[in-house]
Amino acid sequence: MQLALSDEDAKFRDELRTFFTTEIPAEIRDRARNDELIWPDDIVTTMRILNKAGLAVPNWPVEWGGKDWSPLQRQLWADEMRLASVPEPLAFNASMVGPVIAQFGSQEIKERFLPATANLDIWWCQGFSEPEAGSDLASLRTTAVRDGDDYVVNGQKMWTSLIAYADYVWLAVRTNPEAKKHRGISMLIIDR
């Protein structure tokens, strides 16, 4: 079992450590360390610095700003960010919406949303939870019925996390009421 980093991985770690402690403003890192971040400003500033350096969305496909890193390099990125008290990239953007659009979106949707999502020019929130269902998507009642090029959405959501800052809602809706509970669910992009 190898418990030491290779010279190459140690160099990679050291480069990240230097970047996180010199390029992310100390006052933001101090506020993050003390759980006193200024929302949304500190998150936006940090994510834009990370994105400019190609470090905001390493889990995305390379063509959309991701990195072809090894699992160890991804772990070093996360560890060094935390050790430096750097606010992590906004999860809705970097870990939830972006990877799904990168995988399943049309080229037009990718071009429209991915660069802005990585740079936090667009802020996403989730629209999953419903009364009497919480976040249990099998109990989802909000429906979306296609009407030409549009969908007519009927239903109700509650506590859409971070909606106060959001530009778009990543909305879970039932598009096939005949499907079994965990099927027939689609995600729609809704302009807030």
PDB file of C-alpha atoms in Angstrom:
ATOM      1  CA  MET A   1       0.000   0.000   0.000  1.00  0.00           C
ATOM      2  CA  GLN A   2       1.397   3.368  -1.042  1.00  0.00           C
ATOM      3  CA  LEU A   3       0.773   6.037   1.589  1.00  0.00           C
ATOM      4  CA  ALA A   4       3.021   8.744   0.151  1.00  0.00           C
ATOM      5  CA  LEU A   5       2.244  10.912  -2.849  1.00  0.00           C
ATOM      6  CA  SER A   6       4.326  10.515  -5.966  1.00  0.00           C
ATOM      7  CA  ASP A   7       6.566  13.469  -6.792  1.00  0.00           C
ATOM      8  CA  GLU A   8       4.125  14.456  -9.549  1.00  0.00           C
ATOM      9  CA  ASP A   9       1.094  14.336  -7.246  1.00  0.00           C
ATOM     10  CA  ALA A  10       2.949  16.206  -4.497  1.00  0.00           C
ATOM     11  CA  LYS A  11       3.797  18.941  -7.016  1.00  0.00           C
ATOM     12  CA  PHE A  12       0.145  19.037  -8.120  1.00  0.00           C
ATOM     13  CA  ARG A  13      -0.968  19.350  -4.471  1.00  0.00           C
ATOM     14  CA  ASP A  14       1.546  22.107  -3.793  1.00  0.00           C
ATOM     15  CA  GLU A  15       0.407  24.075  -6.851  1.00  0.00           C
ATOM     16  CA  LEU A  16      -3.198  23.870  -5.685  1.00  0.00           C
ATOM     17  CA  ARG A  17      -2.210  24.863  -2.150  1.00  0.00           C
ATOM     18  CA  THR A  18      -0.343  27.908  -3.446  1.00  0.00           C
ATOM     19  CA  PHE A  19      -3.194  28.917  -5.714  1.00  0.00           C
ATOM     20  CA  PHE A  20      -5.880  28.577  -3.047  1.00  0.00           C
ATOM     21  CA  THR A  21      -3.877  30.545  -0.462  1.00  0.00           C
ATOM     22  CA  THR A  22      -2.727  33.323  -2.798  1.00  0.00           C
ATOM     23  CA  GLU A  23      -5.484  33.803  -5.373  1.00  0.00           C
ATOM     24  CA  ILE A  24      -8.599  33.481  -3.230  1.00  0.00           C
ATOM     25  CA  PRO A  25      -8.779  36.637  -1.103  1.00  0.00           C
ATOM     26  CA  ALA A  26      -7.740  36.082   2.504  1.00  0.00           C
ATOM     27  CA  GLU A  27     -10.820  37.908   3.795  1.00  0.00           C
ATOM     28  CA  ILE A  28     -13.107  35.451   1.987  1.00  0.00           C
ATOM     29  CA  ARG A  29     -11.151  32.490   3.355  1.00  0.00           C
ATOM     30  CA  ASP A  30     -11.287  34.001   6.852  1.00  0.00           C
ATOM     31  CA  ARG A  31     -15.050  34.456   6.612  1.00  0.00           C
ATOM     32  CA  ALA A  32     -15.423  30.894   5.314  1.00  0.00           C
ATOM     33  CA  ARG A  33     -13.307  29.567   8.193  1.00  0.00           C
ATOM     34  CA  ASN A  34     -15.561  31.400  10.660  1.00  0.00           C
ATOM     35  CA  ASP A  35     -18.799  30.471   8.874  1.00  0.00           C
ATOM     36  CA  GLU A  36     -19.465  34.157   8.133  1.00  0.00           C
ATOM     37  CA  LEU A  37     -19.528  34.218   4.329  1.00  0.00           C
ATOM     38  CA  ILE A  38     -21.236  37.170   2.683  1.00  0.00           C
ATOM     39  CA  TRP A  39     -23.883  35.631   0.435  1.00  0.00           C
ATOM     40  CA  PRO A  40     -23.917  35.661  -2.526  1.00  0.00           C
ATOM     41  CA  ASP A  41     -20.871  37.878  -3.067  1.00  0.00           C
ATOM     42  CA  ASP A  42     -18.176  35.630  -1.562  1.00  0.00           C
ATOM     43  CA  ILE A  43     -19.491  32.588  -3.402  1.00  0.00           C
ATOM     44  CA  VAL A  44     -19.649  34.406  -6.751  1.00  0.00           C
ATOM     45  CA  THR A  45     -16.189  35.945  -6.342  1.00  0.00           C
ATOM     46  CA  THR A  46     -14.615  32.630  -5.407  1.00  0.00           C
ATOM     47  CA  MET A  47     -16.275  30.621  -8.152  1.00  0.00           C
ATOM     48  CA  ARG A  48     -15.272  33.150 -10.800  1.00  0.00           C
ATOM     49  CA  ILE A  49     -11.644  33.072  -9.644  1.00  0.00           C
ATOM     50  CA  LEU A  50     -11.706  29.271  -9.684  1.00  0.00           C
ATOM     51  CA  ASN A  51     -13.381  29.196 -13.098  1.00  0.00           C
ATOM     52  CA  LYS A  52     -10.884  31.635 -14.643  1.00  0.00           C
ATOM     53  CA  ALA A  53      -8.097  29.304 -13.484  1.00  0.00           C
ATOM     54  CA  GLY A  54      -9.943  26.207 -14.734  1.00  0.00           C
ATOM     55  CA  LEU A  55     -10.569  24.924 -11.205  1.00  0.00           C
ATOM     56  CA  ALA A  56     -14.326  25.435 -10.711  1.00  0.00           C
ATOM     57  CA  VAL A  57     -15.760  22.326 -12.354  1.00  0.00           C
ATOM     58  CA  PRO A  58     -13.084  19.635 -12.660  1.00  0.00           C
ATOM     59  CA  ASN A  59     -15.736  16.891 -12.645  1.00  0.00           C
ATOM     60  CA  TRP A  60     -17.263  18.153 -15.921  1.00  0.00           C
ATOM     61  CA  PRO A  61     -16.210  16.977 -19.384  1.00  0.00           C
ATOM     62  CA  VAL A  62     -12.965  18.648 -20.485  1.00  0.00           C
ATOM     63  CA  GLU A  63     -14.683  20.434 -23.383  1.00  0.00           C
ATOM     64  CA  TRP A  64     -16.848  22.304 -20.856  1.00  0.00           C
ATOM     65  CA  GLY A  65     -14.142  23.261 -18.360  1.00  0.00           C
ATOM     66  CA  GLY A  66     -13.510  19.944 -16.649  1.00  0.00           C
ATOM     67  CA  LYS A  67     -10.162  18.322 -15.992  1.00  0.00           C
ATOM     68  CA  ASP A  68      -8.903  14.926 -17.006  1.00  0.00           C
ATOM     69  CA  TRP A  69      -7.686  14.332 -13.474  1.00  0.00           C
ATOM     70  CA  SER A  70      -7.143  11.069 -11.695  1.00  0.00           C
ATOM     71  CA  PRO A  71      -9.381  10.269  -8.709  1.00  0.00           C
ATOM     72  CA  LEU A  72      -6.437  11.151  -6.455  1.00  0.00           C
ATOM     73  CA  GLN A  73      -6.031  14.545  -8.105  1.00  0.00           C
ATOM     74  CA  ARG A  74      -9.731  15.277  -7.641  1.00  0.00           C
ATOM     75  CA  GLN A  75      -9.396  14.356  -3.976  1.00  0.00           C
ATOM     76  CA  LEU A  76      -6.331  16.575  -3.592  1.00  0.00           C
ATOM     77  CA  TRP A  77      -8.281  19.460  -5.173  1.00  0.00           C
ATOM     78  CA  ALA A  78     -11.116  19.013  -2.673  1.00  0.00           C
ATOM     79  CA  ASP A  79      -8.773  18.511   0.300  1.00  0.00           C
ATOM     80  CA  GLU A  80      -6.608  21.527  -0.458  1.00  0.00           C
ATOM     81  CA  MET A  81      -9.639  23.719  -1.022  1.00  0.00           C
ATOM     82  CA  ARG A  82     -11.007  22.744   2.391  1.00  0.00           C
ATOM     83  CA  LEU A  83      -7.632  23.113   4.125  1.00  0.00           C
ATOM     84  CA  ALA A  84      -7.335  26.645   2.737  1.00  0.00           C
ATOM     85  CA  SER A  85     -10.950  27.458   3.753  1.00  0.00           C
ATOM     86  CA  VAL A  86     -11.923  28.195   0.176  1.00  0.00           C
ATOM     87  CA  PRO A  87     -15.694  28.168  -0.358  1.00  0.00           C
ATOM     88  CA  GLU A  88     -16.502  25.193  -2.563  1.00  0.00           C
ATOM     89  CA  PRO A  89     -18.088  25.771  -5.971  1.00  0.00           C
ATOM     90  CA  LEU A  90     -21.843  26.128  -5.667  1.00  0.00           C
ATOM     91  CA  ALA A  91     -23.140  22.543  -5.578  1.00  0.00           C
ATOM     92  CA  PHE A  92     -26.302  23.198  -7.588  1.00  0.00           C
ATOM     93  CA  ASN A  93     -24.194  24.592 -10.429  1.00  0.00           C
ATOM     94  CA  ALA A  94     -21.014  22.535 -10.258  1.00  0.00           C
ATOM     95  CA  SER A  95     -22.226  19.138  -9.052  1.00  0.00           C
ATOM     96  CA  MET A  96     -25.912  18.874  -9.902  1.00  0.00           C
ATOM     97  CA  VAL A  97     -27.119  20.857 -12.907  1.00  0.00           C
ATOM     98  CA  GLY A  98     -23.901  21.240 -14.888  1.00  0.00           C
ATOM     99  CA  PRO A  99     -22.986  17.548 -15.149  1.00  0.00           C
ATOM    100  CA  VAL A 100     -26.543  16.620 -16.173  1.00  0.00           C
ATOM    101  CA  ILE A 101     -26.673  19.280 -18.887  1.00  0.00           C
ATOM    102  CA  ALA A 102     -23.200  18.235 -20.057  1.00  0.00           C
ATOM    103  CA  GLN A 103     -24.354  14.621 -20.336  1.00  0.00           C
ATOM    104  CA  PHE A 104     -27.901  14.984 -21.655  1.00  0.00           C
ATOM    105  CA  GLY A 105     -28.391  18.524 -22.967  1.00  0.00           C
ATOM    106  CA  SER A 106     -28.548  19.437 -26.634  1.00  0.00           C
ATOM    107  CA  GLN A 107     -25.559  21.298 -28.039  1.00  0.00           C
ATOM    108  CA  GLU A 108     -27.636  24.492 -27.960  1.00  0.00           C
ATOM    109  CA  ILE A 109     -28.507  24.000 -24.263  1.00  0.00           C
ATOM    110  CA  LYS A 110     -24.878  23.181 -23.411  1.00  0.00           C
ATOM    111  CA  GLU A 111     -23.605  26.304 -25.149  1.00  0.00           C
ATOM    112  CA  ARG A 112     -26.273  28.468 -23.550  1.00  0.00           C
ATOM    113  CA  PHE A 113     -25.954  27.246 -19.984  1.00  0.00           C
ATOM    114  CA  LEU A 114     -22.644  25.523 -19.227  1.00  0.00           C
ATOM    115  CA  PRO A 115     -20.155  28.417 -19.507  1.00  0.00           C
ATOM    116  CA  ALA A 116     -22.463  30.711 -17.504  1.00  0.00           C
ATOM    117  CA  THR A 117     -23.130  27.956 -14.953  1.00  0.00           C
ATOM    118  CA  ALA A 118     -19.397  27.313 -14.421  1.00  0.00           C
ATOM    119  CA  ASN A 119     -18.732  31.032 -13.952  1.00  0.00           C
ATOM    120  CA  LEU A 120     -21.774  31.563 -11.718  1.00  0.00           C
ATOM    121  CA  ASP A 121     -23.193  34.081 -14.171  1.00  0.00           C
ATOM    122  CA  ILE A 122     -26.256  31.885 -13.720  1.00  0.00           C
ATOM    123  CA  TRP A 123     -27.231  30.751 -10.226  1.00  0.00           C
ATOM    124  CA  TRP A 124     -29.338  27.584 -10.000  1.00  0.00           C
ATOM    125  CA  CYS A 125     -31.649  26.296  -7.315  1.00  0.00           C
ATOM    126  CA  GLN A 126     -33.478  23.012  -7.091  1.00  0.00           C
ATOM    127  CA  GLY A 127     -37.221  22.549  -7.280  1.00  0.00           C
ATOM    128  CA  PHE A 128     -37.681  19.029  -5.919  1.00  0.00           C
ATOM    129  CA  SER A 129     -39.547  19.058  -2.611  1.00  0.00           C
ATOM    130  CA  GLU A 130     -43.335  19.060  -2.438  1.00  0.00           C
ATOM    131  CA  PRO A 131     -45.955  19.191   0.297  1.00  0.00           C
ATOM    132  CA  GLU A 132     -46.689  15.717   1.692  1.00  0.00           C
ATOM    133  CA  ALA A 133     -43.729  14.287  -0.225  1.00  0.00           C
ATOM    134  CA  GLY A 134     -40.637  16.194   0.884  1.00  0.00           C
ATOM    135  CA  SER A 135     -37.770  15.207  -1.392  1.00  0.00           C
ATOM    136  CA  ASP A 136     -39.180  11.741  -2.114  1.00  0.00           C
ATOM    137  CA  LEU A 137     -39.300  11.916  -5.892  1.00  0.00           C
ATOM    138  CA  ALA A 138     -41.314   8.705  -6.060  1.00  0.00           C
ATOM    139  CA  SER A 139     -44.167  10.707  -4.517  1.00  0.00           C
ATOM    140  CA  LEU A 140     -43.774  13.593  -6.972  1.00  0.00           C
ATOM    141  CA  ARG A 141     -47.124  15.117  -7.972  1.00  0.00           C
ATOM    142  CA  THR A 142     -46.124  18.193  -9.958  1.00  0.00           C
ATOM    143  CA  THR A 143     -46.802  17.408 -13.602  1.00  0.00           C
ATOM    144  CA  ALA A 144     -45.641  18.810 -16.906  1.00  0.00           C
ATOM    145  CA  VAL A 145     -47.678  18.189 -20.050  1.00  0.00           C
ATOM    146  CA  ARG A 146     -46.212  19.038 -23.428  1.00  0.00           C
ATOM    147  CA  ASP A 147     -48.129  21.697 -25.358  1.00  0.00           C
ATOM    148  CA  GLY A 148     -46.324  22.179 -28.661  1.00  0.00           C
ATOM    149  CA  ASP A 149     -42.803  23.422 -27.875  1.00  0.00           C
ATOM    150  CA  ASP A 150     -43.719  24.224 -24.271  1.00  0.00           C
ATOM    151  CA  TYR A 151     -44.703  22.388 -21.124  1.00  0.00           C
ATOM    152  CA  VAL A 152     -47.654  23.306 -18.932  1.00  0.00           C
ATOM    153  CA  VAL A 153     -46.588  22.737 -15.333  1.00  0.00           C
ATOM    154  CA  ASN A 154     -49.137  22.095 -12.600  1.00  0.00           C
ATOM    155  CA  GLY A 155     -48.258  21.510  -8.982  1.00  0.00           C
ATOM    156  CA  GLN A 156     -46.552  22.974  -5.991  1.00  0.00           C
ATOM    157  CA  LYS A 157     -43.020  23.048  -4.616  1.00  0.00           C
ATOM    158  CA  MET A 158     -41.730  24.058  -1.215  1.00  0.00           C
ATOM    159  CA  TRP A 159     -38.362  25.212   0.069  1.00  0.00           C
ATOM    160  CA  THR A 160     -36.480  25.628  -3.166  1.00  0.00           C
ATOM    161  CA  SER A 161     -33.002  25.950  -1.674  1.00  0.00           C
ATOM    162  CA  LEU A 162     -31.214  29.239  -2.371  1.00  0.00           C
ATOM    163  CA  ILE A 163     -34.000  30.538  -4.614  1.00  0.00           C
ATOM    164  CA  ALA A 164     -33.379  34.061  -3.307  1.00  0.00           C
ATOM    165  CA  TYR A 165     -30.196  34.126  -5.423  1.00  0.00           C
ATOM    166  CA  ALA A 166     -31.327  31.906  -8.278  1.00  0.00           C
ATOM    167  CA  ASP A 167     -31.794  32.820 -11.902  1.00  0.00           C
ATOM    168  CA  TYR A 168     -33.135  29.384 -12.861  1.00  0.00           C
ATOM    169  CA  VAL A 169     -34.913  26.542 -11.100  1.00  0.00           C
ATOM    170  CA  TRP A 170     -33.953  22.933 -11.836  1.00  0.00           C
ATOM    171  CA  LEU A 171     -37.487  21.577 -11.554  1.00  0.00           C
ATOM    172  CA  ALA A 172     -38.445  17.918 -11.076  1.00  0.00           C
ATOM    173  CA  VAL A 173     -41.798  17.138 -12.709  1.00  0.00           C
ATOM    174  CA  ARG A 174     -43.759  14.047 -13.649  1.00  0.00           C
ATOM    175  CA  THR A 175     -44.050  13.855 -17.432  1.00  0.00           C
ATOM    176  CA  ASN A 176     -45.368  10.283 -17.654  1.00  0.00           C
ATOM    177  CA  PRO A 177     -48.110   9.604 -15.090  1.00  0.00           C
ATOM    178  CA  GLU A 178     -48.400   5.993 -16.343  1.00  0.00           C
ATOM    179  CA  ALA A 179     -44.809   5.116 -15.428  1.00  0.00           C
ATOM    180  CA  LYS A 180     -43.808   3.441 -12.166  1.00  0.00           C
ATOM    181  CA  LYS A 181     -43.108   5.798  -9.274  1.00  0.00           C
ATOM    182  CA  HIS A 182     -39.382   6.278  -9.894  1.00  0.00           C
ATOM    183  CA  ARG A 183     -39.795   6.621 -13.640  1.00  0.00           C
ATOM    184  CA  GLY A 184     -41.546   9.169 -15.802  1.00  0.00           C
ATOM    185  CA  ILE A 185     -39.787  12.079 -14.084  1.00  0.00           C
ATOM    186  CA  SER A 186     -38.120  14.842 -16.052  1.00  0.00           C
ATOM    187  CA  MET A 187     -36.062  17.866 -15.129  1.00  0.00           C
ATOM    188  CA  LEU A 188     -37.097  21.208 -16.605  1.00  0.00           C
ATOM    189  CA  ILE A 189     -35.179  24.455 -16.689  1.00  0.00           C
ATOM    190  CA  ILE A 190     -37.477  27.203 -15.436  1.00  0.00           C
ATOM    191  CA  ASP A 191     -36.490  30.872 -15.592  1.00  0.00           C
ATOM    192  CA  ARG A 192     -37.184  32.181 -12.111  1.00  0.00           C
TER     193      ARG A 192
END
